[in-house]
Coordinates of C-alpha atoms in Angstrom, one line a residue:
M1 CA 20.5 36.4 -4.6
A2 CA 21.7 32.8 -5.4
A3 CA 19.1 30.5 -6.8
S4 CA 19.6 28.1 -4.0
S5 CA 18.7 30.7 -1.4
L6 CA 15.1 30.9 -2.7
F7 CA 14.7 27.3 -1.8
Q8 CA 15.4 27.6 2.0
S9 CA 12.7 25.9 4.2
S10 CA 12.6 24.9 7.3
R11 CA -14.1 -11.3 13.8
F12 CA -17.7 -11.3 14.3
S13 CA -20.9 -11.4 12.2
L14 CA -20.7 -9.7 8.9
S15 CA -22.3 -6.3 8.5
P16 CA -23.6 -6.2 4.9
Q17 CA -26.5 -3.9 4.0
P18 CA -30.0 -5.3 3.3
E19 CA -29.9 -5.0 -0.5
P20 CA -30.8 -7.7 -3.1
A21 CA -28.3 -10.5 -3.2
F22 CA -26.0 -11.3 -6.1
R23 CA -27.0 -14.9 -6.9
N24 CA -24.1 -17.3 -7.4
P25 CA -24.9 -19.5 -10.4
R26 CA -22.7 -22.3 -8.9
S27 CA -24.5 -22.4 -5.6
N28 CA -27.2 -25.0 -5.0
D29 CA -27.2 -25.0 -1.3
H30 CA -29.5 -23.1 1.0
C31 CA -27.1 -20.6 2.5
I32 CA -27.9 -16.9 2.1
P33 CA -25.3 -15.3 -0.1
I34 CA -23.4 -12.2 1.0
R35 CA -25.2 -9.1 0.0
A36 CA -23.6 -6.2 -1.6
C37 CA -23.6 -3.1 0.6
A38 CA -25.4 -1.1 -2.1
S39 CA -27.1 -1.7 -5.4
P40 CA -24.9 -0.4 -8.2
D41 CA -28.0 0.4 -10.3
H42 CA -30.2 2.1 -7.8
S43 CA -28.0 4.4 -5.8
T44 CA -29.7 7.6 -6.9
T45 CA -33.3 6.4 -7.3
P46 CA -36.2 7.8 -5.2
Q47 CA -36.5 4.3 -3.7
A48 CA -33.0 4.5 -2.5
L49 CA -33.7 7.9 -1.0
R50 CA -36.7 6.6 0.9
H51 CA -34.3 4.1 2.6
R52 CA -32.0 6.8 3.8
R53 CA -30.9 6.3 7.4
P54 CA -32.6 8.4 10.1
A55 CA -31.1 11.9 10.5
D56 CA -30.0 11.2 14.1
E57 CA -28.1 8.0 13.1
N58 CA -24.6 7.9 11.7
I59 CA -23.1 5.4 9.3
R60 CA -21.5 3.3 12.0
E61 CA -24.7 3.1 14.0
E62 CA -26.5 2.2 10.7
A63 CA -24.1 -0.6 10.1
R64 CA -24.5 -1.8 13.7
R65 CA -28.2 -2.0 13.3
H66 CA -28.0 -4.0 10.2
S67 CA -25.3 -6.4 11.5
S68 CA -27.8 -7.9 14.0
T69 CA -30.1 -9.0 11.1
H70 CA -27.6 -11.1 9.1
N71 CA -25.8 -14.3 9.8
H72 CA -22.1 -15.0 9.5
Q73 CA -21.4 -16.6 6.2
G74 CA -18.7 -19.0 7.5
F75 CA -15.7 -17.1 6.2
S76 CA -12.7 -17.2 8.5
S77 CA -9.0 -16.6 8.6
R78 CA -6.1 -17.6 10.9
Y79 CA -2.4 -17.2 11.4
V80 CA -0.2 -20.1 10.0
P81 CA 3.5 -20.4 9.4
F82 CA 4.4 -18.6 6.2
N83 CA 4.4 -20.8 3.1
A84 CA 2.8 -23.7 5.1
D85 CA 0.7 -26.4 3.4
P86 CA -2.8 -25.0 3.3
A87 CA -4.1 -28.4 4.5
S88 CA -1.7 -28.5 7.4
T89 CA -3.2 -28.1 10.9
D90 CA 0.0 -28.7 12.8
E91 CA 0.3 -25.0 13.8
S92 CA -2.2 -22.2 13.5
Y93 CA -3.5 -19.4 15.7
S94 CA -6.6 -17.3 15.9
L95 CA -6.2 -13.7 14.8
D96 CA -7.3 -12.9 18.4
E97 CA -4.0 -14.2 19.7
I98 CA -1.1 -11.9 20.0
V99 CA 1.6 -13.7 18.1
Y100 CA 4.1 -12.6 15.5
R101 CA 6.3 -15.6 14.8
S102 CA 5.8 -19.3 14.3
R103 CA 7.2 -21.9 16.9
S104 CA 10.3 -22.2 14.7
G105 CA 10.8 -18.4 14.7
G106 CA 9.7 -18.0 11.1
L107 CA 7.2 -15.5 9.7
L108 CA 3.4 -16.0 10.0
D109 CA 0.8 -15.4 7.2
V110 CA -2.9 -14.8 7.4
Q111 CA -4.6 -17.8 5.7
H112 CA -8.2 -17.5 4.5
D113 CA -10.7 -20.4 4.2
M114 CA -10.4 -20.5 0.4
E115 CA -13.0 -23.4 0.1
A116 CA -15.6 -21.2 1.8
L117 CA -14.7 -18.3 -0.5
K118 CA -14.9 -20.5 -3.5
R119 CA -18.6 -21.2 -2.9
Y120 CA -19.0 -18.0 -4.8
D121 CA -17.6 -17.6 -8.3
G122 CA -15.4 -14.8 -9.8
D123 CA -18.4 -13.0 -11.3
Y124 CA -20.0 -12.8 -7.8
W125 CA -16.9 -11.3 -6.2
R126 CA -16.3 -8.9 -9.0
S127 CA -19.9 -7.6 -8.8
L128 CA -19.8 -7.4 -5.0
F129 CA -16.5 -5.4 -4.9
D130 CA -17.5 -3.1 -7.8
S131 CA -20.9 -2.4 -6.1
R132 CA -19.1 -0.8 -3.1
V133 CA -16.8 1.6 -4.9
G134 CA -17.4 5.2 -4.1
K135 CA -20.0 4.5 -1.4
T136 CA -20.2 5.9 2.1
T137 CA -21.8 2.8 3.6
W138 CA -19.7 1.8 6.6
P139 CA -17.2 0.3 6.3
Y140 CA -17.3 -0.4 2.6
G141 CA -16.4 3.1 1.4
S142 CA -12.8 2.1 2.2
G143 CA -10.8 0.6 -0.6
V144 CA -9.6 -1.9 2.0
W145 CA -12.9 -2.7 3.7
S146 CA -14.8 -3.0 0.4
K147 CA -12.9 -6.3 0.3
K148 CA -13.7 -7.1 4.0
E149 CA -14.5 -10.8 3.3
W150 CA -11.0 -11.3 2.0
V151 CA -9.3 -9.2 4.7
L152 CA -10.7 -9.7 8.2
P153 CA -14.0 -11.6 7.6
E154 CA -14.7 -12.2 11.3
I155 CA -14.3 -8.7 12.6
D156 CA -17.4 -6.8 13.5
S157 CA -17.8 -3.6 11.4
D158 CA -18.3 -1.7 14.6
D159 CA -14.7 -2.5 15.6
I160 CA -13.2 -1.1 12.4
I161 CA -11.1 2.0 12.4
S162 CA -11.0 3.5 8.9
A163 CA -10.4 6.8 7.2
F164 CA -11.9 5.4 4.0
E165 CA -8.4 4.8 2.7
G166 CA -7.5 3.3 -0.6
N167 CA -9.5 3.9 -3.8
S168 CA -6.3 5.8 -4.9
N169 CA -5.8 7.2 -8.4
L170 CA -4.5 5.1 -11.2
F171 CA -2.8 7.8 -13.2
W172 CA -2.2 7.4 -16.9
A173 CA 1.4 8.7 -17.3
E174 CA 0.8 9.6 -20.9
R175 CA 3.5 12.2 -21.4
F176 CA 6.2 10.5 -19.3
G177 CA 5.6 7.1 -21.1
K178 CA 5.6 8.7 -24.6
Q179 CA 8.5 11.1 -24.1
F180 CA 11.0 9.1 -22.1
L181 CA 10.1 5.4 -22.8
G182 CA 8.1 5.2 -26.0
M183 CA 5.2 3.6 -24.1
N184 CA 1.5 4.2 -24.5
D185 CA 0.1 2.2 -21.6
L186 CA 2.1 3.3 -18.6
W187 CA 0.2 3.9 -15.3
V188 CA 1.2 5.1 -11.9
K189 CA -0.8 3.8 -8.9
H190 CA -0.7 6.7 -6.5
C191 CA -1.0 4.8 -3.2
G192 CA 0.5 7.9 -1.5
N193 CA -2.7 9.8 -2.2
S194 CA -4.1 8.5 1.0
H195 CA -5.0 9.7 4.5
T196 CA -1.5 10.2 5.8
G197 CA 0.2 10.4 2.4
S198 CA 1.5 6.8 2.0
F199 CA 0.4 3.3 1.2
K200 CA 1.0 2.3 4.9
D201 CA -2.6 3.4 5.6
L202 CA -3.9 0.3 3.8
G203 CA -2.3 -2.0 6.3
M204 CA -2.6 0.1 9.3
T205 CA -6.4 0.3 9.2
V206 CA -6.5 -3.5 9.4
L207 CA -4.0 -3.8 12.2
V208 CA -5.4 -1.0 14.4
S209 CA -9.0 -2.3 13.8
Q210 CA -7.9 -5.7 15.1
V211 CA -6.2 -4.1 18.1
N212 CA -9.4 -2.2 18.8
R213 CA -11.2 -5.5 18.8
L214 CA -8.6 -7.1 21.1
R215 CA -8.9 -4.2 23.6
K216 CA -12.7 -4.6 23.6
M217 CA -12.1 -8.3 24.4
N218 CA -9.9 -7.1 27.4
R219 CA -6.8 -8.5 25.9
P220 CA -3.5 -7.1 27.5
V221 CA -2.8 -4.4 24.9
V222 CA -1.9 -1.0 26.4
G223 CA -0.7 0.5 23.1
V224 CA 0.7 -0.1 19.7
G225 CA 4.4 0.5 18.7
C226 CA 6.5 0.5 15.6
A227 CA 10.0 1.3 14.3
S228 CA 9.8 3.6 11.4
T229 CA 11.6 5.7 8.9
G230 CA 8.5 7.9 8.7
D231 CA 5.5 6.6 6.9
T232 CA 4.6 3.7 9.2
S233 CA 4.7 6.0 12.2
A234 CA 2.4 8.5 10.4
A235 CA -0.2 5.9 9.6
L236 CA 0.1 4.2 13.0
S237 CA -0.3 7.4 15.0
A238 CA -3.2 8.6 12.9
Y239 CA -5.3 5.4 13.2
C240 CA -4.5 5.0 16.9
A241 CA -5.5 8.6 17.5
S242 CA -8.8 7.9 15.7
A243 CA -9.3 4.9 17.9
G244 CA -8.1 6.5 21.1
I245 CA -5.3 4.0 21.5
P246 CA -1.8 5.1 22.6
S247 CA 0.9 4.8 19.9
I248 CA 4.6 4.5 20.5
V249 CA 7.1 5.3 17.7
F250 CA 10.9 4.5 17.5
L251 CA 12.5 6.7 14.9
P252 CA 16.2 6.9 13.8
A253 CA 17.3 10.4 14.7
N254 CA 18.0 12.9 11.8
R255 CA 17.2 10.3 9.1
I256 CA 13.7 11.2 8.1
S257 CA 12.1 14.3 6.6
L258 CA 10.5 17.0 8.8
A259 CA 7.2 16.3 7.1
Q260 CA 7.4 12.7 8.2
L261 CA 8.4 13.5 11.7
V262 CA 5.7 16.0 12.3
Q263 CA 2.8 13.6 11.6
P264 CA 3.2 11.2 14.6
I265 CA 4.0 14.2 16.8
A266 CA 0.8 16.0 15.7
N267 CA -1.3 12.9 16.1
G268 CA -0.1 12.5 19.7
A269 CA 2.2 9.6 19.5
F270 CA 4.9 9.0 22.1
V271 CA 8.0 9.4 19.9
L272 CA 11.5 8.2 20.8
S273 CA 14.2 9.5 18.6
M274 CA 17.2 7.1 18.6
D275 CA 20.8 7.4 17.5
T276 CA 20.6 4.4 15.2
D277 CA 19.3 3.4 11.9
F278 CA 15.9 1.7 11.1
D279 CA 17.4 -1.8 11.6
G280 CA 18.5 -0.7 15.1
C281 CA 15.1 0.7 15.9
M282 CA 13.5 -2.5 14.6
Q283 CA 15.6 -4.7 16.9
L284 CA 14.7 -2.5 19.9
I285 CA 11.0 -2.5 19.3
R286 CA 10.9 -6.2 18.9
E287 CA 12.7 -6.6 22.3
V288 CA 10.4 -4.1 23.9
T289 CA 7.2 -5.7 22.6
A290 CA 8.4 -9.0 23.9
E291 CA 8.5 -7.6 27.4
L292 CA 5.6 -5.0 27.5
P293 CA 2.0 -5.3 26.4
I294 CA 2.6 -3.1 23.4
Y295 CA 1.3 -4.5 20.1
L296 CA 3.9 -4.7 17.3
A297 CA 2.8 -2.8 14.2
N298 CA 5.7 -3.3 11.8
S299 CA 5.3 -5.5 8.7
L300 CA 6.6 -8.4 10.7
N301 CA 3.0 -8.4 11.7
S302 CA 1.1 -10.1 8.8
L303 CA -2.1 -8.3 9.5
R304 CA -0.6 -5.2 7.7
L305 CA -0.2 -7.2 4.5
E306 CA -3.9 -8.0 4.4
G307 CA -4.7 -4.4 3.9
Q308 CA -1.8 -3.7 1.5
K309 CA -2.9 -6.6 -0.8
T310 CA -6.1 -4.7 -1.6
A311 CA -4.1 -2.3 -3.7
A312 CA -3.5 -5.1 -6.2
I313 CA -7.2 -6.0 -6.3
E314 CA -7.9 -2.3 -6.8
I315 CA -5.6 -2.1 -9.8
L316 CA -7.6 -5.0 -11.4
Q317 CA -10.8 -3.2 -10.7
Q318 CA -9.6 0.0 -12.2
F319 CA -8.7 -1.9 -15.4
D320 CA -12.2 -3.5 -15.5
W321 CA -10.6 -6.7 -14.3
E322 CA -8.0 -6.9 -17.1
V323 CA -4.6 -7.9 -15.9
P324 CA -1.6 -5.6 -16.5
D325 CA 1.6 -7.1 -17.8
W326 CA 4.0 -5.6 -15.2
V327 CA 3.7 -4.1 -11.8
I328 CA 6.8 -2.4 -10.3
V329 CA 7.0 -1.9 -6.6
P330 CA 9.7 -0.2 -4.5
G331 CA 11.1 -2.5 -1.9
G332 CA 12.6 -1.9 1.6
N333 CA 11.3 -4.2 4.3
L334 CA 9.8 -6.2 1.4
G335 CA 6.3 -6.8 2.8
N336 CA 4.6 -4.8 0.1
I337 CA 5.9 -6.9 -2.9
Y338 CA 4.5 -10.0 -1.2
A339 CA 1.2 -8.2 -0.4
F340 CA 0.8 -7.3 -4.1
Y341 CA 1.5 -10.9 -5.1
K342 CA -1.0 -12.2 -2.5
G343 CA -3.7 -9.8 -3.8
F344 CA -3.2 -10.8 -7.4
H345 CA -2.9 -14.5 -6.5
M346 CA -6.2 -14.5 -4.6
C347 CA -8.0 -13.0 -7.5
K348 CA -6.7 -15.7 -9.8
E349 CA -7.4 -18.5 -7.4
L350 CA -11.0 -17.3 -6.8
G351 CA -11.6 -16.9 -10.5
L352 CA -11.7 -13.1 -10.9
V353 CA -8.8 -13.2 -13.4
D354 CA -7.0 -15.9 -15.3
R355 CA -3.4 -14.9 -14.6
I356 CA -1.3 -12.5 -12.5
P357 CA 1.2 -9.9 -13.7
R358 CA 5.0 -10.2 -13.5
L359 CA 6.3 -8.3 -10.5
V360 CA 9.4 -6.1 -10.3
C361 CA 10.8 -5.1 -6.9
A362 CA 12.9 -2.0 -7.1
Q363 CA 15.6 -1.2 -4.5
A364 CA 17.9 1.7 -3.9
A365 CA 21.5 0.7 -4.7
N366 CA 22.5 2.0 -1.2
A367 CA 20.1 -0.5 0.5
N368 CA 19.9 -3.4 -1.9
P369 CA 20.1 -6.8 -0.2
L370 CA 17.3 -8.3 -2.2
Y371 CA 18.9 -7.1 -5.5
L372 CA 22.2 -8.7 -4.5
H373 CA 20.4 -11.9 -3.5
Y374 CA 18.6 -12.0 -6.9
K375 CA 21.8 -11.3 -8.9
S376 CA 23.5 -14.2 -7.0
G377 CA 20.9 -16.6 -8.4
W378 CA 19.0 -16.7 -5.1
N379 CA 22.0 -18.1 -3.3
E380 CA 22.3 -17.6 0.5
F381 CA 20.8 -14.3 1.5
K382 CA 23.1 -11.8 3.3
S383 CA 21.9 -8.6 4.9
V384 CA 23.8 -5.4 4.3
K385 CA 24.6 -2.2 6.1
A386 CA 22.2 0.2 4.5
N387 CA 23.7 3.5 3.4
T388 CA 22.0 6.8 3.3
T389 CA 19.5 7.2 0.4
F390 CA 17.0 9.8 -0.6
A391 CA 14.5 6.9 -0.7
S392 CA 14.6 6.9 3.1
A393 CA 11.6 4.6 3.7
I394 CA 13.4 1.8 1.9
Q395 CA 16.8 2.4 3.6
I396 CA 16.8 -1.1 5.1
G397 CA 19.6 -3.6 5.0
D398 CA 18.1 -6.5 6.9
P399 CA 14.5 -6.8 5.6
V400 CA 12.0 -8.7 7.8
S401 CA 10.0 -10.0 4.8
I402 CA 12.9 -11.3 2.7
D403 CA 11.3 -14.9 2.6
R404 CA 8.0 -13.5 1.6
A405 CA 9.5 -11.4 -1.2
V406 CA 11.6 -14.2 -2.6
F407 CA 8.6 -16.5 -2.6
A408 CA 6.5 -13.9 -4.4
L409 CA 9.1 -13.1 -7.1
K410 CA 9.9 -16.7 -7.8
S411 CA 6.2 -17.5 -8.1
C412 CA 5.6 -14.9 -10.8
N413 CA 8.9 -15.0 -12.6
G414 CA 9.7 -11.6 -11.1
I415 CA 12.7 -9.4 -11.4
V416 CA 14.7 -7.2 -9.0
E417 CA 16.3 -4.0 -10.2
E418 CA 18.2 -1.2 -8.4
A419 CA 18.7 2.5 -8.7
T420 CA 21.6 4.7 -7.8
E421 CA 21.0 8.0 -6.0
E422 CA 21.5 10.0 -9.2
E423 CA 19.3 7.7 -11.2
L424 CA 16.4 7.9 -8.8
M425 CA 16.6 11.6 -8.4
D426 CA 16.8 12.2 -12.2
A427 CA 13.8 9.9 -12.7
M428 CA 11.9 11.8 -10.1
A429 CA 12.7 15.1 -11.7
E430 CA 11.7 13.8 -15.2
A431 CA 8.4 12.5 -13.8
D432 CA 7.7 15.8 -12.0
S433 CA 8.4 17.6 -15.3
T434 CA 5.5 15.8 -16.9
G435 CA 3.0 16.8 -14.2
M436 CA 3.6 14.2 -11.5
F437 CA 4.9 15.1 -8.1
I438 CA 6.4 11.9 -6.8
C439 CA 8.5 10.6 -3.9
P440 CA 12.1 9.4 -4.2
H441 CA 10.9 5.8 -3.7
T442 CA 8.7 6.1 -6.9
G443 CA 11.9 7.4 -8.5
V444 CA 13.5 4.1 -7.7
A445 CA 10.6 2.2 -9.3
L446 CA 10.7 4.5 -12.4
T447 CA 14.5 3.9 -12.7
A448 CA 13.8 0.1 -12.7
L449 CA 11.2 0.7 -15.4
I450 CA 13.6 2.7 -17.5
K451 CA 16.3 0.1 -17.3
L452 CA 14.0 -2.8 -18.1
R453 CA 12.5 -0.8 -21.0
N454 CA 15.9 0.1 -22.4
S455 CA 17.0 -3.5 -22.2
G456 CA 13.9 -4.6 -24.0
V457 CA 12.5 -6.7 -21.2
I458 CA 9.5 -4.5 -21.0
G459 CA 8.0 -3.8 -24.4
P460 CA 6.6 -0.5 -25.7
T461 CA 3.0 -1.8 -25.6
D462 CA 3.2 -3.7 -22.3
R463 CA 0.6 -2.4 -19.9
T464 CA 2.8 -1.4 -16.9
V465 CA 1.9 -0.1 -13.5
V466 CA 4.4 1.7 -11.3
V467 CA 3.4 1.8 -7.6
S468 CA 3.9 5.1 -6.0
T469 CA 4.2 4.6 -2.3
A470 CA 4.2 8.0 -0.8
H471 CA 3.2 11.6 -1.6
G472 CA 5.9 13.9 -3.0
L473 CA 5.0 16.6 -0.5
K474 CA 6.7 14.6 2.2
F475 CA 10.0 15.0 0.4
T476 CA 10.2 18.6 -0.6
Q477 CA 13.7 19.1 0.8
S478 CA 15.2 16.5 -1.5
K479 CA 13.5 18.2 -4.5
I480 CA 14.7 21.6 -3.3
D481 CA 18.3 20.4 -3.0
Y482 CA 18.1 18.8 -6.5
H483 CA 16.7 21.8 -8.3
S484 CA 19.2 24.0 -6.5
K485 CA 22.0 21.7 -7.5
D486 CA 23.0 21.5 -3.9
I487 CA 23.6 17.7 -3.8
P488 CA 27.3 16.8 -3.7
D489 CA 28.7 14.7 -6.5
M490 CA 25.4 14.8 -8.4
A491 CA 24.9 16.6 -11.8
C492 CA 21.2 17.2 -11.2
R493 CA 20.8 17.2 -15.0
F494 CA 17.1 18.2 -14.9
A495 CA 17.4 20.9 -12.3
N496 CA 15.0 23.8 -12.9
P497 CA 16.1 26.6 -10.6
P498 CA 14.3 30.0 -10.6
V499 CA 15.9 32.7 -12.8
Q500 CA 17.0 35.9 -11.1
V501 CA 15.8 39.0 -13.0
K502 CA 15.5 42.7 -12.2
A503 CA 12.0 43.9 -11.5
E504 CA 11.8 46.0 -14.7
F505 CA 9.9 45.4 -18.0
G506 CA 12.9 45.3 -20.3
S507 CA 14.8 42.7 -18.3
V508 CA 11.7 40.6 -17.9
M509 CA 11.0 40.7 -21.6
D510 CA 14.6 39.7 -22.5
V511 CA 14.5 36.7 -20.2
L512 CA 11.0 35.6 -21.4
K513 CA 12.0 35.9 -25.1
K514 CA 15.1 33.8 -24.6
Y515 CA 13.0 31.2 -22.7
L516 CA 10.3 31.1 -25.3
L517 CA 12.8 30.8 -28.1
S518 CA 14.5 27.9 -26.4
K519 CA 11.1 26.1 -26.1
D520 CA 10.1 26.9 -29.6
S521 CA 13.4 25.3 -30.9
K522 CA 12.4 22.1 -29.2

């Protein structure tokens, strides 16, 4: 039997908990500070156990009971035109309005009342956020909602739809860094280790929670829709299913993996498979949502980025608030690179850290409009026709968030790099061989790292974080094809197909001895 045959497969008051407040040393007014949802020092004491909620009360009901006893702390946020002057009041919108673009047709951004947030210093915010990690208190057990005051400060906790997403593993890539790059401080942020297997959960919990609030306010929203190459639809359908809100998905036919397709189907989404690419689906969903009361869930909607930015804050937490030198993020529609910048920048502006890392956006060479724009010296941007790539989620030639990405990269002296199909697949195979099991998009990011390391831009002792955006199990077919050497015009240099051997002791011993000798010689 051939080796390849073995691979065949088919707004409102805040809801903090009544614990002792963290006192802000700067504050000399008489407002009551936000309280941490749980005391980090007394979580397992008998006193804490005596305050356990009644047995017939769930965590959402407990949060609802406490919310009536605390006053809103004055934090707020609004939509403003992207990159607008923070002091400008010419155009802004409540988050309770259904609006996706500014009057000029440009992007919107969620702007927070930074002066209100600055009433509390960096030590306060660090302590507050750290006190919530690992708790089950609603909704702060979520890596996103543990930063609620910085995300959607005015939403009532009872309106939040959460799967306690975030808090994802920051993996020390010890062997990969040492063996392939000569690095000792390389980390992979596994954002794909989330509810639906991708980082999209971080933004979707925010968007669907706000839609849940709007529906309770009797706003005209009959459902939520998105165009997707897989992961966005999975996250949207899961959170809408949890909220009991209809979800509508536009997918490009035959361009996503079966594992990505089955998620929205299983979660009850209304799926439309279309004979076009992602950019075509995106154009159609924008036209449809302009005519029907369907809420647009793509990253054109800036609510998504509020959730995604928390991954940056989480990285800082996991390093005990030390700032890494580099963060490398795969880029397709380009909202995520801006979200990471926004998260890091908020931490610096509010005094949690004193600098931000340099960002790298990694693109597949088959869908590389940002890379071409960067290499041109940021001259006029031109969209491209995206070609097929194993990194299907970033197979986007006309990215919605191009202006956001350029702003972020210019602001942090960032870099854009690209990866060919062979480069990204080889990088994925090398990473997998050291104990990881990554997606092709992470292979793109690792390729960018390899190139920047080889050119000396990234040093051997630079603390570097590669953002892994999806779980490798969603892309098993691409791994099967690689290790079977079934990819046309690709050498698949690190393929590891199974060895065919007779079911007899002598044959097995011969094969094993040969294998062990080859390992020993290395």
